[in-house]
Amino acid sequence: MRYLRFDRREDRQACLCNDKFALMSEVWDGFVSNSIACYKPGACITVDEQLFPTKARCRFTQYMANKPDKFGITFWLAADVETRYFLNGFPYLGKDDTRPAHQRLGDSVVMKLVEPYVGQGRNVTTDNFFTSLNLVKKLLQKNTSLVGTMNKARRELSPSVRVQSAERFATTILKHERATLTVYQGKPRKSVALLSTMHPTVSIRSDRKRKPETVTYYNVTKVGVDVLDQMALQYTIKGGTRRWPVAVFYNILDMAVINAHVLFKAAPRAPFREEPSSLSLQSNFEKNTCMSRPV
């Protein structure tokens, strides 16, 4: 552990000037490339953030009050909903000079994460940080749908969406081209808005809560990255370290183990063939020995 390094010392200063993540870029990019090449995801992909807890010193440590561990390194991740397989990801390093000034951070993150999987009719589930009307239109051009909660303070939403409905469990449906906006009053003073291009029409259940179809679908598909993060923390191999490259390496190992387990279960295997036990081998040897004796 003392001599564990992931870069060359003679090239370190030159790389750090251009990339804050240079000490782990090669290892991380190799892991992501292998994850993309080894698995074909299902129809549903979840995009969300992961706060990897660490006390190591680095220039891109984040503070997130809504997370159990307040401090850590933020990673943008994409995961398969069905198997929780890690599909793609990259760290958040602060301001990105390559991102266009007119493009939102959430739109840029989603388009970068799902780029290897667009054009095949898949669906992407996001939360209110990522979901926007511009993102929906960009994904539709690549034959990819989106379902996600939407911040009701966004400019593209109608002012009527911000009005709290008096009736509980009421649903309001709004349409814009191929996008469907569902406003569901789940609590007396709180409603949720979901934008979907997967549901041209929205059916409503007939039980007491009368949940619309978009809300039910979102609740099922939103947990891909969250469950992946919980599994990685539950069975982590992380140890104490003050070096952030080693902490990132621990995170790679945790997610690599989950991916390996998913691939092991999905890979076809030959039927189990029971090997003869040592007792049967011994009895056969004695039998053959007795038969070879002269009478």
Coordinates of C-alpha atoms in Angstrom, one line a residue:
M1 CA 0.0 0.0 0.0
R2 CA 2.9 2.4 0.6
Y3 CA 4.2 2.1 -2.9
L4 CA 0.8 1.7 -4.7
R5 CA 0.6 4.3 -7.5
F6 CA -1.5 4.7 -10.6
D7 CA 0.6 7.1 -12.7
R8 CA 4.2 7.8 -13.6
R9 CA 6.0 10.3 -11.4
E10 CA 7.9 12.0 -14.3
D11 CA 4.7 12.8 -16.1
R12 CA 2.6 13.8 -13.1
Q13 CA 3.1 17.6 -13.2
A14 CA 2.3 17.9 -16.9
C15 CA -0.8 15.8 -16.6
L16 CA -2.2 17.6 -13.5
C17 CA -2.0 20.9 -15.4
N18 CA -4.6 19.6 -17.9
D19 CA -6.6 17.1 -15.8
K20 CA -7.4 17.2 -12.1
F21 CA -8.2 13.5 -12.3
A22 CA -5.0 12.6 -14.0
L23 CA -3.7 10.4 -11.2
M24 CA -6.6 8.0 -11.9
S25 CA -7.7 8.8 -15.4
E26 CA -6.1 5.8 -17.1
V27 CA -7.3 3.2 -14.6
W28 CA -10.9 4.7 -14.5
D29 CA -11.1 5.0 -18.3
G30 CA -10.0 1.4 -18.6
F31 CA -12.6 0.2 -16.1
V32 CA -15.4 2.1 -17.9
S33 CA -14.3 0.8 -21.3
N34 CA -14.4 -2.8 -20.1
S35 CA -17.8 -2.3 -18.4
I36 CA -19.3 -1.0 -21.7
A37 CA -17.8 -3.7 -23.8
C38 CA -18.7 -6.6 -21.6
Y39 CA -22.5 -6.1 -21.1
K40 CA -25.5 -5.1 -23.1
P41 CA -28.1 -3.4 -20.8
G42 CA -31.8 -3.9 -20.9
A43 CA -34.5 -1.4 -21.9
C44 CA -34.2 0.9 -18.8
I45 CA -31.2 2.9 -17.6
T46 CA -31.0 5.1 -14.5
V47 CA -28.8 8.2 -14.3
D48 CA -28.0 9.6 -10.9
E49 CA -25.1 10.9 -8.7
Q50 CA -23.0 8.9 -6.3
L51 CA -21.2 10.5 -3.3
F52 CA -18.3 8.3 -2.5
P53 CA -17.4 9.0 1.1
T54 CA -13.7 9.8 1.8
K55 CA -11.7 12.1 4.0
A56 CA -8.8 12.3 1.6
R57 CA -7.6 15.6 0.5
C58 CA -8.3 16.6 -3.1
R59 CA -9.4 19.7 -5.1
F60 CA -12.9 18.3 -6.0
T61 CA -14.3 17.1 -2.7
Q62 CA -18.0 17.9 -2.5
Y63 CA -20.4 18.5 0.4
M64 CA -24.0 17.1 0.0
A65 CA -26.3 17.6 3.0
N66 CA -28.9 15.2 1.8
K67 CA -26.5 12.2 1.8
P68 CA -25.7 10.0 4.8
D69 CA -22.0 10.7 4.4
K70 CA -21.7 14.5 3.9
F71 CA -18.3 14.7 2.3
G72 CA -16.8 12.8 -0.6
I73 CA -16.1 12.6 -4.3
T74 CA -19.1 12.9 -6.6
F75 CA -19.5 10.5 -9.5
W76 CA -22.1 10.7 -12.2
L77 CA -23.2 7.1 -12.9
A78 CA -25.5 5.2 -15.3
A79 CA -26.7 1.8 -14.2
D80 CA -29.0 -0.9 -15.6
V81 CA -32.3 -1.0 -13.8
E82 CA -32.8 -4.7 -13.9
T83 CA -29.4 -6.0 -12.7
R84 CA -27.8 -2.8 -11.2
Y85 CA -24.8 -3.2 -13.5
F86 CA -22.5 -0.2 -13.7
L87 CA -22.7 1.0 -17.3
N88 CA -20.8 4.3 -17.4
G89 CA -19.6 7.1 -15.2
F90 CA -17.2 9.9 -14.6
P91 CA -16.2 12.2 -11.7
Y92 CA -17.4 15.7 -11.1
L93 CA -14.3 17.9 -11.1
G94 CA -15.9 21.3 -10.9
K95 CA -16.3 23.7 -13.8
D96 CA -15.9 22.1 -17.2
D97 CA -14.5 24.4 -19.8
T98 CA -15.4 22.1 -22.7
R99 CA -19.1 22.3 -21.9
P100 CA -21.0 24.9 -24.0
A101 CA -22.1 28.0 -22.0
H102 CA -25.7 27.6 -23.0
Q103 CA -25.9 23.9 -22.1
R104 CA -27.0 22.9 -18.6
L105 CA -24.8 20.7 -16.5
G106 CA -27.6 18.1 -16.1
D107 CA -28.1 17.9 -19.9
S108 CA -24.4 17.5 -20.5
V109 CA -24.1 14.7 -17.9
V110 CA -27.0 12.6 -19.2
M111 CA -26.0 12.9 -22.9
K112 CA -22.4 11.9 -22.0
L113 CA -23.5 8.9 -19.9
V114 CA -26.0 7.4 -22.3
E115 CA -24.0 8.1 -25.5
P116 CA -23.0 4.4 -25.9
Y117 CA -26.6 3.2 -25.6
V118 CA -28.7 5.6 -27.6
G119 CA -30.5 4.9 -30.9
Q120 CA -31.9 1.5 -29.8
G121 CA -35.2 2.5 -28.2
R122 CA -34.1 2.5 -24.5
N123 CA -35.5 4.6 -21.7
V124 CA -33.6 6.8 -19.3
T125 CA -34.9 7.6 -15.8
T126 CA -33.6 10.8 -14.1
D127 CA -34.4 13.0 -11.1
N128 CA -35.3 16.7 -11.1
F129 CA -31.6 17.8 -11.3
F130 CA -31.3 16.4 -14.8
T131 CA -34.8 16.5 -16.3
S132 CA -35.5 19.3 -18.7
L133 CA -37.5 19.9 -22.0
N134 CA -34.3 20.5 -23.9
L135 CA -32.8 17.2 -22.7
V136 CA -36.0 15.4 -23.8
K137 CA -35.8 16.8 -27.3
K138 CA -32.2 15.8 -27.7
L139 CA -32.8 12.2 -26.6
L140 CA -35.8 11.9 -28.9
Q141 CA -33.6 12.8 -31.8
K142 CA -31.5 9.7 -30.8
N143 CA -34.6 7.4 -30.5
T144 CA -34.3 7.4 -26.7
S145 CA -37.2 8.2 -24.3
L146 CA -37.0 9.8 -20.8
V147 CA -39.0 9.6 -17.6
G148 CA -38.1 11.8 -14.7
T149 CA -39.3 14.2 -12.0
M150 CA -39.1 17.9 -12.9
N151 CA -38.4 20.9 -10.8
K152 CA -41.6 23.0 -10.9
A153 CA -39.6 26.2 -10.9
R154 CA -38.3 25.6 -14.4
R155 CA -39.2 28.3 -17.0
E156 CA -40.6 25.9 -19.6
L157 CA -43.4 24.8 -17.2
S158 CA -46.8 26.4 -17.2
P159 CA -47.6 28.7 -14.2
S160 CA -50.6 26.4 -13.5
V161 CA -48.2 23.6 -12.5
R162 CA -46.9 25.6 -9.5
V163 CA -50.4 26.0 -8.1
Q164 CA -51.1 23.4 -5.3
S165 CA -54.3 21.4 -5.9
A166 CA -56.8 21.3 -3.1
E167 CA -57.9 17.8 -3.8
R168 CA -55.6 15.0 -2.7
F169 CA -54.6 12.2 -5.1
A170 CA -55.7 14.4 -8.1
T171 CA -53.8 14.2 -11.4
T172 CA -53.3 16.8 -14.1
I173 CA -52.0 15.8 -17.6
L174 CA -50.3 18.4 -19.9
K175 CA -49.0 17.7 -23.4
H176 CA -46.3 19.4 -25.5
E177 CA -45.5 17.7 -28.8
R178 CA -44.3 14.1 -27.8
A179 CA -43.7 15.0 -24.1
T180 CA -46.3 14.3 -21.4
L181 CA -46.2 16.2 -18.1
T182 CA -48.0 14.5 -15.2
V183 CA -48.7 16.5 -12.0
Y184 CA -49.8 14.3 -9.1
Q185 CA -51.0 15.6 -5.8
G186 CA -49.6 12.8 -3.5
K187 CA -49.7 14.9 -0.3
P188 CA -52.0 17.7 0.9
R189 CA -49.3 20.4 0.3
K190 CA -46.9 18.8 -2.0
S191 CA -47.3 17.7 -5.6
V192 CA -44.8 16.0 -8.0
A193 CA -44.3 16.7 -11.7
L194 CA -43.0 14.0 -14.0
L195 CA -42.0 14.5 -17.6
S196 CA -42.2 11.5 -19.9
T197 CA -41.8 10.8 -23.6
M198 CA -42.4 7.1 -23.1
H199 CA -46.1 7.5 -22.2
P200 CA -48.2 9.2 -24.9
T201 CA -51.3 8.5 -22.8
V202 CA -51.4 8.1 -19.0
S203 CA -53.7 5.6 -17.3
I204 CA -54.7 6.1 -13.7
R205 CA -55.3 3.3 -11.2
S206 CA -58.7 2.8 -9.6
D207 CA -57.6 2.3 -6.0
R208 CA -57.7 4.9 -3.2
K209 CA -54.5 6.7 -4.1
R210 CA -55.3 6.8 -7.9
K211 CA -51.6 6.8 -8.9
P212 CA -50.9 7.6 -12.6
E213 CA -48.9 5.2 -14.7
T214 CA -45.9 7.5 -15.0
V215 CA -45.5 7.8 -11.2
T216 CA -45.6 4.0 -10.8
Y217 CA -43.1 3.5 -13.6
Y218 CA -40.8 6.1 -12.1
N219 CA -40.9 4.5 -8.7
V220 CA -39.8 1.2 -10.2
T221 CA -37.0 2.4 -12.4
K222 CA -35.5 5.2 -10.3
V223 CA -33.5 3.0 -7.9
G224 CA -30.8 1.6 -10.3
V225 CA -27.9 3.8 -9.1
D226 CA -29.1 4.1 -5.5
V227 CA -29.2 0.3 -5.1
L228 CA -25.8 0.0 -6.8
D229 CA -24.4 2.5 -4.4
Q230 CA -25.9 0.7 -1.4
M231 CA -24.5 -2.6 -2.5
A232 CA -21.1 -1.2 -2.9
L233 CA -21.2 0.4 0.6
Q234 CA -22.6 -2.7 2.2
Y235 CA -19.9 -5.0 0.9
T236 CA -17.1 -2.6 0.4
I237 CA -13.4 -3.5 0.6
K238 CA -12.5 0.2 1.4
G239 CA -9.8 0.7 3.9
G240 CA -8.4 3.8 5.6
T241 CA -6.4 6.1 3.4
R242 CA -5.5 9.8 3.1
R243 CA -4.7 9.5 -0.7
W244 CA -7.7 10.1 -2.9
P245 CA -6.4 8.0 -5.8
V246 CA -6.4 4.9 -3.5
A247 CA -9.9 5.9 -2.4
V248 CA -11.1 6.0 -6.0
F249 CA -9.4 2.7 -6.6
Y250 CA -11.5 1.2 -3.7
N251 CA -14.6 2.5 -5.4
I252 CA -13.6 0.9 -8.7
L253 CA -13.1 -2.4 -7.0
D254 CA -16.5 -2.3 -5.3
M255 CA -18.3 -1.7 -8.5
A256 CA -16.1 -4.1 -10.4
V257 CA -17.2 -6.9 -8.0
I258 CA -20.9 -6.1 -8.6
N259 CA -20.3 -6.1 -12.4
A260 CA -18.4 -9.4 -12.2
H261 CA -21.2 -11.0 -10.2
V262 CA -23.8 -9.8 -12.7
L263 CA -21.7 -11.2 -15.6
F264 CA -21.2 -14.5 -13.7
K265 CA -25.0 -15.0 -13.3
A266 CA -25.7 -14.0 -16.9
A267 CA -23.0 -16.1 -18.6
P268 CA -24.0 -19.5 -19.9
R269 CA -22.3 -22.4 -18.0
A270 CA -21.9 -26.1 -18.8
P271 CA -24.1 -28.5 -16.9
F272 CA -22.7 -29.6 -13.6
R273 CA -20.9 -33.0 -13.8
E274 CA -20.4 -34.7 -10.6
E275 CA -16.8 -36.0 -10.1
P276 CA -16.3 -39.4 -8.6
S277 CA -15.5 -39.3 -5.0
S278 CA -12.3 -40.7 -3.5
L279 CA -14.3 -43.5 -1.9
S280 CA -15.7 -44.7 -5.2
L281 CA -12.3 -44.4 -6.8
Q282 CA -10.9 -46.6 -4.0
S283 CA -13.6 -49.2 -4.3
N284 CA -13.1 -49.4 -8.1
F285 CA -9.4 -49.8 -7.5
E286 CA -10.0 -52.7 -5.0
K287 CA -12.4 -54.3 -7.4
N288 CA -10.0 -54.2 -10.3
T289 CA -7.2 -55.5 -8.1
C290 CA -9.3 -58.5 -6.9
M291 CA -10.3 -59.3 -10.4
S292 CA -6.7 -59.3 -11.6
R293 CA -5.6 -61.8 -8.9
P294 CA -5.0 -65.4 -10.0
V295 CA -7.5 -68.0 -8.6

